[in-house]
Short mmCIF file of C-alpha atoms in Angstrom, two decimals:
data_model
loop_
_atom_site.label_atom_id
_atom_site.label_comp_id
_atom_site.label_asym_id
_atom_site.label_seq_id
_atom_site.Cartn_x
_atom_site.Cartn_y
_atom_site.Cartn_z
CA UNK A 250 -17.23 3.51 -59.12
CA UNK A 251 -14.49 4.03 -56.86
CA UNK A 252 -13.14 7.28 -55.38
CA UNK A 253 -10.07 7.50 -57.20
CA UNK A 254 -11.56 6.59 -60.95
CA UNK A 255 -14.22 9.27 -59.92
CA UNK A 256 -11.97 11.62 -58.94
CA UNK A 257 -9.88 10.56 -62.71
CA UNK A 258 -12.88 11.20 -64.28
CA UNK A 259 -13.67 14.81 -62.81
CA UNK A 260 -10.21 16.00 -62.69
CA UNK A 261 -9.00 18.33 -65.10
CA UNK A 262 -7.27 18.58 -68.40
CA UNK A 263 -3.60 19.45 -68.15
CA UNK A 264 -3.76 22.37 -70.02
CA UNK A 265 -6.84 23.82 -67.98
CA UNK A 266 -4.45 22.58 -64.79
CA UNK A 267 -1.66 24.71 -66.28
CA UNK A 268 -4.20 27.95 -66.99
CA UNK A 269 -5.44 27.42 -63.54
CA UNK A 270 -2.23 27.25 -61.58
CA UNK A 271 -1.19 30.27 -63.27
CA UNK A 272 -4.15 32.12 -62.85
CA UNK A 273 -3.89 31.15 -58.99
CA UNK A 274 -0.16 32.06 -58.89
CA UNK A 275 -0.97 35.67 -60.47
CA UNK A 276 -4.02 36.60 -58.75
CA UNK A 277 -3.36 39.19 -55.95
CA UNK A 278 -6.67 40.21 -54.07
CA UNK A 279 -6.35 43.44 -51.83
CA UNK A 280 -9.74 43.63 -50.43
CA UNK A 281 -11.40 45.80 -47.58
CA UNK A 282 -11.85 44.13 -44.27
CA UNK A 283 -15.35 42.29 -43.74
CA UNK A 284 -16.17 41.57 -40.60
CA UNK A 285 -19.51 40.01 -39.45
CA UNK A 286 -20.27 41.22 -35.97
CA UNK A 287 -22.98 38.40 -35.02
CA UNK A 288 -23.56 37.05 -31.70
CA UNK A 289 -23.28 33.73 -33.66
CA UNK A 290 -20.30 33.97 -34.98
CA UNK A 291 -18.36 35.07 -31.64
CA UNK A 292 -20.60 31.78 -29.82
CA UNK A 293 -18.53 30.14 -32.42
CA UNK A 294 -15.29 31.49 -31.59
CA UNK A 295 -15.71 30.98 -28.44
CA UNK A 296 -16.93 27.06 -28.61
CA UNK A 297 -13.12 26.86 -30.19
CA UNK A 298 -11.76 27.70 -26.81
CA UNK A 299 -14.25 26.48 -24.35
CA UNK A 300 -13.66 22.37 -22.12
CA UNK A 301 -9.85 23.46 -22.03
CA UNK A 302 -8.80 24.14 -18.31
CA UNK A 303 -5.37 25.06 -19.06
CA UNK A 304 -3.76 25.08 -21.46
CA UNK A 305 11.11 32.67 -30.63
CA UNK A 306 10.29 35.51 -30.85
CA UNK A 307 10.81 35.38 -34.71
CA UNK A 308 9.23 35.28 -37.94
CA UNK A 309 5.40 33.35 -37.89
CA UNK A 310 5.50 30.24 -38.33
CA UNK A 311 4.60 28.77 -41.83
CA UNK A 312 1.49 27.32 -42.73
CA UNK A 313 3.74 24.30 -44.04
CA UNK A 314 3.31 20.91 -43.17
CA UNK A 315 5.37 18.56 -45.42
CA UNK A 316 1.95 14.91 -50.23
CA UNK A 317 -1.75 14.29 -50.48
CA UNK A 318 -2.34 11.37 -53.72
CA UNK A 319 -2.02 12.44 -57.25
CA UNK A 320 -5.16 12.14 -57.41
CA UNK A 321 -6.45 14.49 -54.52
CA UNK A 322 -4.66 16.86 -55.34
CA UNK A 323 -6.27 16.86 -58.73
CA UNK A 324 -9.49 16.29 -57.27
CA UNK A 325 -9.50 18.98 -55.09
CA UNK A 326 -8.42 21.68 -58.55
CA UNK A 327 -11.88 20.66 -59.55
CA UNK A 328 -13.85 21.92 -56.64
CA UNK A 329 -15.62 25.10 -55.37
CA UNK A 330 -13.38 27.22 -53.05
CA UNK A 331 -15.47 26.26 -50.07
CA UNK A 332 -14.64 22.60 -50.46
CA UNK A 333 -11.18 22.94 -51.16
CA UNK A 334 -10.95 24.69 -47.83
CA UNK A 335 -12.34 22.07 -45.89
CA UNK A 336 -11.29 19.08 -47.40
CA UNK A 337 -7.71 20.64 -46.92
CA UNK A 338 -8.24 21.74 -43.63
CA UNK A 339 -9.15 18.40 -42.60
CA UNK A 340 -5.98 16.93 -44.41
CA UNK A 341 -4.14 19.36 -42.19
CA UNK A 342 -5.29 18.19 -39.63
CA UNK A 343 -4.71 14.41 -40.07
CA UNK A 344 -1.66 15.74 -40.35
CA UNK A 345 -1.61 14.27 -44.39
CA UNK A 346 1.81 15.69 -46.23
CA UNK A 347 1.24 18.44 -48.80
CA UNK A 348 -2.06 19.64 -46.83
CA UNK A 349 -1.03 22.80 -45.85
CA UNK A 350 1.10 23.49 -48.80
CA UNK A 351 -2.13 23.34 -51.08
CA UNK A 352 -3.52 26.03 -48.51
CA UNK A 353 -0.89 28.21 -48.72
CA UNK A 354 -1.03 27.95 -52.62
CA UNK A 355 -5.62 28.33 -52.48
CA UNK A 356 -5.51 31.56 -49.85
CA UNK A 357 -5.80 34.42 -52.11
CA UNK A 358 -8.18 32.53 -54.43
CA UNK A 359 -10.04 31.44 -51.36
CA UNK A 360 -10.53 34.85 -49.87
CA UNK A 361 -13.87 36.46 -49.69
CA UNK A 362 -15.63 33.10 -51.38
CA UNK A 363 -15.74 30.89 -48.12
CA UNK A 364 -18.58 31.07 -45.27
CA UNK A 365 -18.27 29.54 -41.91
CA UNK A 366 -20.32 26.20 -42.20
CA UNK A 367 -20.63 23.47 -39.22
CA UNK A 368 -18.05 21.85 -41.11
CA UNK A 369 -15.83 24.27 -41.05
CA UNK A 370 -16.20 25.26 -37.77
CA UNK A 371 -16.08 22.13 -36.62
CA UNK A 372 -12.47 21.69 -38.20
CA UNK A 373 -11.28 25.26 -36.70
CA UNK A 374 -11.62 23.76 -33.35
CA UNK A 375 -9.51 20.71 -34.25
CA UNK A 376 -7.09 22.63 -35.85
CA UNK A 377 -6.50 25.33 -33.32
CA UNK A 378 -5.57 23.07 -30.68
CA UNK A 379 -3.54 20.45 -33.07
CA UNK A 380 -0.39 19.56 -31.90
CA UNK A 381 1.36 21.01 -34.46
CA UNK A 382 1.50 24.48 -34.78
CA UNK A 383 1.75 24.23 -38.79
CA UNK A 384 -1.50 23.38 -38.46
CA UNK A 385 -2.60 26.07 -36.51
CA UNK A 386 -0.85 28.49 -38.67
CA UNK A 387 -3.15 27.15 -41.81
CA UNK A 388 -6.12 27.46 -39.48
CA UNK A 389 -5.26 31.10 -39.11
CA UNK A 390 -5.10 31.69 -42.60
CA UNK A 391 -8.15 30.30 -43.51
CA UNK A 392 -10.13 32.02 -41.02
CA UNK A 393 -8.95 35.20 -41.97
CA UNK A 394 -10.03 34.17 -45.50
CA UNK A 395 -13.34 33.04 -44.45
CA UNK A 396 -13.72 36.56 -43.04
CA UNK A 397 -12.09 38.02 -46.04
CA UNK A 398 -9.56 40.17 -43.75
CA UNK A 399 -6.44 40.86 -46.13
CA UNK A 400 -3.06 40.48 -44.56
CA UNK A 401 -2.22 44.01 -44.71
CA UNK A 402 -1.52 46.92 -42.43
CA UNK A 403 -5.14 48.93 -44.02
CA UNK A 404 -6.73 45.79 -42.39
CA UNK A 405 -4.93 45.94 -39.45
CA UNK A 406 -6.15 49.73 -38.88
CA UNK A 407 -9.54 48.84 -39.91
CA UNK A 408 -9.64 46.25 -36.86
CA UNK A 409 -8.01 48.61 -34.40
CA UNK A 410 -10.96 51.31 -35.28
CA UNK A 411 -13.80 49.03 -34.93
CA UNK A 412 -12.47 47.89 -32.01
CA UNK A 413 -12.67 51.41 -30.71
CA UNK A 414 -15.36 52.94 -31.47
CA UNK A 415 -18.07 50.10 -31.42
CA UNK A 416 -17.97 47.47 -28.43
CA UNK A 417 -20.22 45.24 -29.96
CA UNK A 418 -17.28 44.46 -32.44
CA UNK A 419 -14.36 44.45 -30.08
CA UNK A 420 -14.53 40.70 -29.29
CA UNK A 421 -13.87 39.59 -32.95
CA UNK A 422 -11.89 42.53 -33.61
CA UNK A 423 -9.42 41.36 -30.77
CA UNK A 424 -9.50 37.97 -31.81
CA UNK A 425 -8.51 38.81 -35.15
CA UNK A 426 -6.05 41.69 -34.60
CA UNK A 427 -4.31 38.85 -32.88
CA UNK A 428 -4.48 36.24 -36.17
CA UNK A 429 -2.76 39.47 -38.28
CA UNK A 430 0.01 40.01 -35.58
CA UNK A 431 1.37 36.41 -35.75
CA UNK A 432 0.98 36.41 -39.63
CA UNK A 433 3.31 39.66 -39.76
CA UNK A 434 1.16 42.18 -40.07
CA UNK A 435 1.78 45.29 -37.25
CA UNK A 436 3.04 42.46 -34.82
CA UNK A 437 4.32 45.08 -32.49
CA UNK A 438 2.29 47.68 -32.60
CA UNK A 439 -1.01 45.12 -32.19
CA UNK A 440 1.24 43.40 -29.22
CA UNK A 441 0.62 47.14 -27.54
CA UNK A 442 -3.15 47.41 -28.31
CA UNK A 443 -4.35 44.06 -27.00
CA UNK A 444 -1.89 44.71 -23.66
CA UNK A 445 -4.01 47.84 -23.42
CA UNK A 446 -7.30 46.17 -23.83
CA UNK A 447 -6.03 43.26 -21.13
CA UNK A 448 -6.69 46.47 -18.74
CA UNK A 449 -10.32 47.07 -19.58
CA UNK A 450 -13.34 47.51 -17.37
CA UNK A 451 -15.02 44.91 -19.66
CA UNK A 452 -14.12 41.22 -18.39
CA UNK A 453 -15.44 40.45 -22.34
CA UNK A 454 -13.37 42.65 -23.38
CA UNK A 455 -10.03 41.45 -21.33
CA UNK A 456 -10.84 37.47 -22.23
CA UNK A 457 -10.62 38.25 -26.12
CA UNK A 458 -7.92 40.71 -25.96
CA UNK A 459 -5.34 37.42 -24.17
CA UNK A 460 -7.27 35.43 -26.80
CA UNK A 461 -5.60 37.78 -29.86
CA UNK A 462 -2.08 37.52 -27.68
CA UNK A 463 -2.32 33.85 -27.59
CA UNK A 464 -2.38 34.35 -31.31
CA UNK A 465 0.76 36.49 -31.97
CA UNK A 466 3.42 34.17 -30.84
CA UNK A 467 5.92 36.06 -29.55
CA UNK A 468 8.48 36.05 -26.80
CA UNK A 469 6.55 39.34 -25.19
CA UNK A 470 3.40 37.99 -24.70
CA UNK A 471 4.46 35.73 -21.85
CA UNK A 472 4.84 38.20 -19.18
CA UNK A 473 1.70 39.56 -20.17
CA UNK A 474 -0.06 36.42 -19.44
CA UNK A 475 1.69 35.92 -15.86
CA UNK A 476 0.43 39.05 -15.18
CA UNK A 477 -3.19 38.77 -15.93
CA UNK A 478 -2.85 34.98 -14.29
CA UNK A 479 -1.95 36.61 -11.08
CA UNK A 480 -3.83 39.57 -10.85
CA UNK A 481 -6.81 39.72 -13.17
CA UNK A 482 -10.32 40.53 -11.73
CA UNK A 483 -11.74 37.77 -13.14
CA UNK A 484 -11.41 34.15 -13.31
CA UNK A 485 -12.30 33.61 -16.48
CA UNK A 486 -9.73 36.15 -18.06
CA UNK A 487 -7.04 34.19 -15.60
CA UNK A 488 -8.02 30.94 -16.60
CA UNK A 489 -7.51 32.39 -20.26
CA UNK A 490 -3.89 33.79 -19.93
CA UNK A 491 -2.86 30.14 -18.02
CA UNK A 492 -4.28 28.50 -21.26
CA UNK A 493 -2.01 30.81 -23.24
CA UNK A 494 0.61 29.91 -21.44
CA UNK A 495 0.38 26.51 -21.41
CA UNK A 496 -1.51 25.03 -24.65
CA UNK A 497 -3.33 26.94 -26.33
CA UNK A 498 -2.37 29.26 -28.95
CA UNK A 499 0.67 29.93 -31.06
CA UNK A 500 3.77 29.93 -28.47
CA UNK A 501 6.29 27.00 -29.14
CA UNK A 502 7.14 24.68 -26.60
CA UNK A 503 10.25 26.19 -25.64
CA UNK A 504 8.67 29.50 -26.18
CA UNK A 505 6.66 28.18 -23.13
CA UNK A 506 9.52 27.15 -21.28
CA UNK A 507 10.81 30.59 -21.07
CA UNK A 508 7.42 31.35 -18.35
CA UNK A 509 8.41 28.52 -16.01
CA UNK A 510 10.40 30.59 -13.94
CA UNK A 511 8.06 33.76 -13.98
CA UNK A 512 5.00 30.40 -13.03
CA UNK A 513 7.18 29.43 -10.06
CA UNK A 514 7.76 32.80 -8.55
CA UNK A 515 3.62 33.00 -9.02
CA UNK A 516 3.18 29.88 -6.85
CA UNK A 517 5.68 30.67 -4.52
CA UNK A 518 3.08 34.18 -4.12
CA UNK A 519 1.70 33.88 -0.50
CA UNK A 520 -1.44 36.17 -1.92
CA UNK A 521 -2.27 34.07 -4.91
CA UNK A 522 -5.97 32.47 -4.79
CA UNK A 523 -6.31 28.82 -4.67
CA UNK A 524 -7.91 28.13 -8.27
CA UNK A 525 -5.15 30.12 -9.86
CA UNK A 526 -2.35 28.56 -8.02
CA UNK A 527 -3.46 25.06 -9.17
CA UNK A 528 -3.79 26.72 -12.94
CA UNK A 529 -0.26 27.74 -12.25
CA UNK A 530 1.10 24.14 -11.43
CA UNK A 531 -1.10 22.71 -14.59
CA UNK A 532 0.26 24.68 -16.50
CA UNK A 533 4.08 24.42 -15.24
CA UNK A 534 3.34 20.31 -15.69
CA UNK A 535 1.99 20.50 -19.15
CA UNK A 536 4.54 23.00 -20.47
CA UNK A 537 7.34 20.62 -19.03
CA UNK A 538 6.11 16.92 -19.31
CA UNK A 539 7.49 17.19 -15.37
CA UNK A 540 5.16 15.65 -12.93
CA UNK A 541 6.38 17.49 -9.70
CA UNK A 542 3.45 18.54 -7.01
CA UNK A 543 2.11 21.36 -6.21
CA UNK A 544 5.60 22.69 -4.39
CA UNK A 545 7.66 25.93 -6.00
CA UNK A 546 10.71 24.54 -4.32
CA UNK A 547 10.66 21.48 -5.57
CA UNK A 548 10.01 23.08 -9.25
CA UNK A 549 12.92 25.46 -8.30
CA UNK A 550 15.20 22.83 -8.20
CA UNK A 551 14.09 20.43 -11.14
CA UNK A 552 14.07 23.88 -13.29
CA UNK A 553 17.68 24.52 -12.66
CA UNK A 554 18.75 20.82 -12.65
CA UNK A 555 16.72 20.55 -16.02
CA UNK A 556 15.98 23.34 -17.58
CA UNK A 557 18.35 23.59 -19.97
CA UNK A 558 18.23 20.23 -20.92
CA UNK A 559 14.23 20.78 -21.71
CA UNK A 560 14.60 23.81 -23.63
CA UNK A 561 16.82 22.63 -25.71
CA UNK A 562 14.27 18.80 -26.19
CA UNK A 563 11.76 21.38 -27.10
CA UNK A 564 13.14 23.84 -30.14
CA UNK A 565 14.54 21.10 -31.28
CA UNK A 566 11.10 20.26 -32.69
CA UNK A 567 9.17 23.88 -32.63
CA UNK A 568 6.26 22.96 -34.66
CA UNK A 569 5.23 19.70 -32.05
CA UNK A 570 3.23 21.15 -29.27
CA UNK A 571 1.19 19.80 -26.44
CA UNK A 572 -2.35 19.70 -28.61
CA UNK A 573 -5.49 17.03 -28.69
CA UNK A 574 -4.05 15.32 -32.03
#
C-alpha cells in the first residue's frame, strides 16, 4: 500500500476534521512552568551548540515559513502530539511550505504532551542553526512546548527565580529565559538579567547566559557580545558571544552587520589575544560574505566603501541567514 492511500485511509472524517480544528483553535492552555533540571538534558542543549567555531530590533520573528500535500496535512491530524511535532519539525526544516504554519496552529495543543526523544533532539540541532530564521523561530516554540514553559510573563518570573536561588538550574533557566525574550515575553527586562549573569564568577554560568542573548534577537544584544568577545575570562564564553555574533542564534543578517564596525575596532585592539582576534575576523567574513585578511584597515575601508550597499542585500531578505541548510 502506498503512503498516500495509507495516509487516505487513516485520515479523518471531515466532520471530526472540523470538531478538531475548532477544538485546537479554542483551546488556551496557561500552565505552570516545568522545567527538568537533568544533567542530560543540558548535555543535550549543549550538543545543539557544540563543532561551531564561530558563528531589527523589532517584533520576533514568526514561526512562518510559507504547503505540505493534502494529504500530509491530513495525515499528520491523525497522529499523537509527539509525532506531529517531529514530523513537522522536520518539514521545517526541509524547508517544505506550510511546515511551520501547522506548528504555529499544533503549539498550545502540543504543550505539556511532548518529551525530548533522539529524534527530536536530533531535529533541534538542525533547526537551530537552519538558514532561515523561520525555522529557528518554530524550533523555539516547540522546545518551549516540549518543556511545557507557557509564553507568559508568570513563566518568565518563574525562570528568573530558579535561576536565582538554585545554580544547578541556572543553565537551562538562562537558556530558556532567552527563548521567552525573543518570543515577546519580558524582552527587556530578560535582556537586563542575562547581561547581569554575562558578569558571573561561574564561566557555566556566563556561557548560557550569551546562549539566552543569542536567543532574544535584538539590536542590544550586539554590544553585549563585543564585550564579552574582548574581555571575557574565558575562552569558551568568548568563543560563545563571536558565535552570537556571527551565526548562531536569532540576529538577522543585517542585524549582524550593525557589529562590523564595533568587530573592527576589536581587531584593531593592540591587547586582544590571538585566538580571539582570529574569532573576530571569522566572524567579520561570515557576517559579510567579504573575504578580506586578517587586516582592520583593510576592513575599514571595504566597510565604508560597502557597507551600505550590504546592509541593505541583507534586510532585504531577513529570514535567510548564514546556517548549515
Amino acid at each position: 500500500m502506498s503512503d498516500s492511500t495509507e495516509r487516505e485511509r487513516r485520515s479523518s472524517s471531515p466532520d471530526r476534521r472540523r470538531s478538531r480544528k475548532l477544538l485546537v483553535l479554542g483551546l488556551l492552555l496557561v500552565g505552570l512552568v516545568s522545567i527538568a533540571v537533568r544533567g542530560d538534558v543540558l548535555q543535550a542543549v549543549w550538543e545543539v551548540l557544540a563543532g561551531h567555531e564561530i558563528e531589527v530590533k523589532g517584533t520576533p520573528v514568526a514561526a512562518d515559513h510559507a504547503k505540505l500535500s493534502e494529504h500530509n496535512v491530513e495525515w499528520v491530524q491523525t497522529q499523537p502530539p509527539q509525532i506531529q511535532a517531529e514530523f513537522l519539525l522536520s518539514s521545517a526544516v526541509n524547508h517544505e511550505e506550510g511546515a511551520t504554519d501547522l506548528i504555529a496552529f499544533y503549539l498550545d495543543e502540543w504543550r505539556g504532551r511532548l518529551t525530548r526523544t533522539p529524534e527530536w533532539e536530533r531535529l533541534t540541532q538542525t533547526a537551530l542553526y537552519s538558514s532561515d530564521l523561520r525555522v529557528r523561530a518554530a524550533a523555539i516554540e516547540i522546545d518551549l512546548a516540549v518543556n511545557n514553559v507557557s509564553k507568559t510573563d508568570e513563566s518568565a518570573w518563574s525562570l528568573i527565580e530558579l535561576a536565582a536561588v538554585e545554580e544547578q538550574a541556572r543553565p537551562w533557566s538562562l537558556w530558556a529565559l532567552g527563548m521567552l525574550g525573543n518570543r515577546g515575553v519580558q524582552t527587556e527586562h530578560i535582556h537586563e538579567i542575562l547581561v547581569e549573569y554575562t558578569y558571573d564568577p561561574s564561566e557555566e554560568t556566563r556561557v548560557w547566559a550569551v546562549e539566552g542573548l543569542a536567543h532574544i534577537g535584538t539590536d542590544e544584544t550586539i554590544p553585549e557580545f563585543i564585550r564579552v568577545l574582548g574581555a571575557d575570562p574565558s575562552m569558551k564564553v568568548r568563543e560563545r558571544a563571536g558565535c552570537s555574533l556571527a551565526k548562531s542564534g536569532m540576529l538577522t543578517r543585517g542585524q549582524r552587520m550593525k557589529a562590523v564596525a564595533g568587530l573592527i575596532d576589536l581587531a584593531d585592539d593592540p591587547t586582544l589575544e590571538p585566538q580571539p582576534r582570529r574569532w573576530v575576523y571569522q566572524a567579520l567574513r561570515e557576517i559579510t560574505n567579504a573575504s578580506l585578511p586578517d587586516d582592520p584597515t583593510e576592513w575599514r575601508y571595504w566597510y565604508s566603501s560597502h557597507g551600505v550597499e550590504a546592509q541593505r542585500s541583507f534586510d532585504s531578505e531577513p529570514w535567510r541567514v548564514l546556517g548549515n541548510s
